[in-house]
Short mmCIF file of N, CA and C in Angstrom, two decimals:
data_model
loop_
_atom_site.label_atom_id
_atom_site.label_comp_id
_atom_site.label_asym_id
_atom_site.label_seq_id
_atom_site.Cartn_x
_atom_site.Cartn_y
_atom_site.Cartn_z
N MET A 23 -43.06 37.10 54.05
CA MET A 23 -43.27 37.94 55.19
C MET A 23 -42.64 37.44 56.51
N LYS A 24 -42.63 36.26 56.81
CA LYS A 24 -41.89 35.79 58.02
C LYS A 24 -40.39 36.12 57.83
N THR A 25 -39.83 35.81 56.64
CA THR A 25 -38.37 35.94 56.34
C THR A 25 -37.99 37.45 56.64
N LEU A 26 -38.86 38.43 56.13
CA LEU A 26 -38.58 39.90 56.37
C LEU A 26 -38.63 40.23 57.77
N LYS A 27 -39.50 39.62 58.51
CA LYS A 27 -39.67 39.91 59.92
C LYS A 27 -38.45 39.33 60.83
N LEU A 28 -38.14 38.23 60.34
CA LEU A 28 -36.90 37.61 60.96
C LEU A 28 -35.53 38.34 60.62
N ALA A 29 -35.47 38.78 59.37
CA ALA A 29 -34.32 39.53 59.13
C ALA A 29 -34.27 40.83 59.79
N ALA A 30 -35.40 41.55 59.90
CA ALA A 30 -35.40 42.79 60.77
C ALA A 30 -35.07 42.46 62.30
N VAL A 31 -35.64 41.53 62.92
CA VAL A 31 -35.28 41.21 64.18
C VAL A 31 -33.70 40.91 64.41
N VAL A 32 -33.29 40.07 63.56
CA VAL A 32 -31.88 39.66 63.62
C VAL A 32 -31.05 40.87 63.41
N SER A 33 -31.26 41.81 62.50
CA SER A 33 -30.58 43.13 62.22
C SER A 33 -30.67 43.91 63.37
N SER A 34 -31.76 44.05 64.00
CA SER A 34 -31.90 44.88 65.13
C SER A 34 -31.09 44.42 66.23
N LEU A 35 -31.09 43.17 66.53
CA LEU A 35 -30.31 42.65 67.56
C LEU A 35 -28.78 42.69 67.35
N ALA A 36 -28.38 42.59 66.09
CA ALA A 36 -27.06 42.89 65.65
C ALA A 36 -26.56 44.23 65.91
N LEU A 37 -27.39 45.13 65.57
CA LEU A 37 -27.07 46.60 65.91
C LEU A 37 -26.98 46.91 67.40
N MET A 38 -27.93 46.44 68.07
CA MET A 38 -27.91 46.72 69.57
C MET A 38 -26.74 46.09 70.22
N SER A 39 -26.33 44.94 69.91
CA SER A 39 -25.12 44.29 70.31
C SER A 39 -23.85 44.79 70.04
N ALA A 40 -23.76 45.32 68.87
CA ALA A 40 -22.60 45.98 68.23
C ALA A 40 -22.48 47.41 69.06
N CYS A 41 -23.44 48.06 69.43
CA CYS A 41 -23.39 49.32 70.07
C CYS A 41 -22.64 49.04 71.42
N GLY A 42 -22.89 48.07 72.13
CA GLY A 42 -22.42 47.85 73.44
C GLY A 42 -21.06 47.09 73.53
N SER A 43 -20.53 46.68 72.46
CA SER A 43 -19.37 45.85 72.54
C SER A 43 -18.11 46.62 72.38
N SER A 44 -17.13 46.09 72.98
CA SER A 44 -15.76 46.75 72.83
C SER A 44 -14.91 46.07 71.83
N SER A 45 -14.25 46.86 71.01
CA SER A 45 -13.53 46.25 69.84
C SER A 45 -12.12 45.61 70.35
N ASP A 46 -11.65 45.99 71.63
CA ASP A 46 -10.49 45.33 71.94
C ASP A 46 -10.61 44.16 72.85
N LYS A 47 -11.67 43.79 73.05
CA LYS A 47 -12.07 42.60 73.84
C LYS A 47 -12.35 41.35 72.81
N GLN A 48 -11.64 40.29 73.11
CA GLN A 48 -11.75 39.08 72.32
C GLN A 48 -12.76 38.06 73.13
N VAL A 49 -13.58 37.49 72.36
CA VAL A 49 -14.64 36.49 72.93
C VAL A 49 -14.40 35.34 72.01
N LYS A 50 -14.42 34.14 72.65
CA LYS A 50 -14.66 32.88 72.05
C LYS A 50 -16.13 32.53 71.69
N ALA A 51 -16.56 32.64 70.35
CA ALA A 51 -17.91 32.52 70.09
C ALA A 51 -18.31 30.97 69.83
N ASP A 52 -19.48 30.76 70.15
CA ASP A 52 -19.92 29.35 70.06
C ASP A 52 -20.15 29.06 68.39
N ALA A 53 -20.49 30.03 67.68
CA ALA A 53 -20.80 29.79 66.30
C ALA A 53 -20.29 31.13 65.48
N VAL A 54 -19.63 30.84 64.43
CA VAL A 54 -19.09 31.97 63.58
C VAL A 54 -19.57 31.77 62.06
N TYR A 55 -20.43 32.87 61.57
CA TYR A 55 -20.81 32.64 60.27
C TYR A 55 -20.13 33.71 59.35
N GLN A 56 -19.46 33.12 58.39
CA GLN A 56 -18.60 34.08 57.60
C GLN A 56 -18.97 34.07 56.04
N ASN A 57 -18.47 34.96 55.29
CA ASN A 57 -18.59 35.01 53.85
C ASN A 57 -20.11 35.16 53.55
N GLY A 58 -20.97 35.79 54.37
CA GLY A 58 -22.29 35.88 54.03
C GLY A 58 -22.60 37.41 53.66
N TYR A 59 -23.95 37.67 53.53
CA TYR A 59 -24.34 38.97 53.20
C TYR A 59 -25.41 39.45 54.40
N VAL A 60 -24.81 40.07 55.28
CA VAL A 60 -25.55 40.42 56.54
C VAL A 60 -26.10 41.82 56.30
N TYR A 61 -27.43 42.01 56.03
CA TYR A 61 -28.10 43.31 55.96
C TYR A 61 -28.38 43.89 57.18
N THR A 62 -27.74 44.99 57.56
CA THR A 62 -27.79 45.49 58.98
C THR A 62 -29.13 46.36 59.25
N VAL A 63 -29.76 46.85 58.20
CA VAL A 63 -30.88 47.66 58.29
C VAL A 63 -30.73 48.80 59.13
N ASP A 64 -29.50 49.52 58.99
CA ASP A 64 -29.27 50.85 59.55
C ASP A 64 -29.52 52.00 58.71
N ALA A 65 -29.32 53.12 59.10
CA ALA A 65 -29.53 54.21 58.35
C ALA A 65 -28.79 54.28 57.02
N SER A 66 -27.49 53.96 57.14
CA SER A 66 -26.73 53.94 55.80
C SER A 66 -26.84 52.64 55.04
N LYS A 67 -27.66 51.85 55.37
CA LYS A 67 -27.93 50.35 54.72
C LYS A 67 -26.54 49.81 54.60
N SER A 68 -25.92 49.74 55.58
CA SER A 68 -24.48 49.04 55.47
C SER A 68 -24.75 47.50 55.47
N VAL A 69 -23.64 46.73 54.98
CA VAL A 69 -23.79 45.32 54.73
C VAL A 69 -22.56 44.83 55.56
N ALA A 70 -22.58 43.72 56.34
CA ALA A 70 -21.47 43.13 56.98
C ALA A 70 -21.35 41.68 56.28
N GLN A 71 -20.11 41.15 56.61
CA GLN A 71 -19.77 39.75 55.94
C GLN A 71 -19.93 38.69 57.00
N ALA A 72 -19.78 38.98 58.33
CA ALA A 72 -19.71 37.84 59.28
C ALA A 72 -20.42 38.19 60.61
N VAL A 73 -20.94 37.29 61.24
CA VAL A 73 -21.60 37.22 62.50
C VAL A 73 -21.04 36.19 63.49
N ALA A 74 -20.91 36.57 64.77
CA ALA A 74 -20.55 35.53 65.72
C ALA A 74 -21.43 35.54 66.82
N VAL A 75 -21.80 34.34 67.33
CA VAL A 75 -22.88 34.07 68.25
C VAL A 75 -22.27 33.38 69.46
N LYS A 76 -22.46 33.91 70.68
CA LYS A 76 -22.04 33.08 71.94
C LYS A 76 -23.33 33.18 72.91
N GLY A 77 -23.64 31.98 73.49
CA GLY A 77 -24.60 31.78 74.39
C GLY A 77 -25.91 32.34 73.91
N GLY A 78 -26.26 32.17 72.55
CA GLY A 78 -27.56 32.47 72.08
C GLY A 78 -27.73 34.18 71.73
N GLU A 79 -26.50 34.84 71.93
CA GLU A 79 -26.62 36.21 71.67
C GLU A 79 -25.57 36.63 70.54
N ILE A 80 -25.80 37.51 69.73
CA ILE A 80 -24.91 38.04 68.77
C ILE A 80 -23.85 38.82 69.48
N VAL A 81 -22.54 38.47 69.31
CA VAL A 81 -21.46 39.30 70.00
C VAL A 81 -20.65 39.97 68.98
N TYR A 82 -20.78 39.78 67.63
CA TYR A 82 -19.98 40.53 66.69
C TYR A 82 -20.78 40.41 65.33
N VAL A 83 -20.78 41.59 64.58
CA VAL A 83 -21.23 41.77 63.33
C VAL A 83 -20.26 42.60 62.62
N GLY A 84 -19.66 42.16 61.58
CA GLY A 84 -18.60 42.96 60.79
C GLY A 84 -17.98 42.20 59.64
N SER A 85 -16.89 42.37 59.54
CA SER A 85 -15.98 41.86 58.36
C SER A 85 -15.47 40.57 58.72
N ASN A 86 -15.07 39.69 57.71
CA ASN A 86 -14.56 38.39 57.83
C ASN A 86 -13.32 38.48 58.63
N ASP A 87 -12.38 39.48 58.38
CA ASP A 87 -11.09 39.81 59.19
C ASP A 87 -11.42 39.97 60.64
N GLY A 88 -12.35 40.70 60.85
CA GLY A 88 -12.64 41.27 62.16
C GLY A 88 -13.11 40.16 63.10
N VAL A 89 -13.76 39.16 62.43
CA VAL A 89 -14.38 38.15 63.20
C VAL A 89 -13.39 37.01 63.75
N GLN A 90 -12.21 37.09 63.21
CA GLN A 90 -11.16 36.13 63.32
C GLN A 90 -10.67 36.36 64.80
#
């Protein structure tokens, strides 16, 4: 149950941060997680491969190529 709540919170944060980000702006992340299975919990039940984090905030969710 805790894992499900954590996944929902992380996914929600990922969606919110993705909505406000600009695709042409490059940011140096503190941590990049690649080759994963990121369940976004959006209406289309899409899945991402990579997540980038900077300053404790998710700054990117998407493909391995896009996180480079």
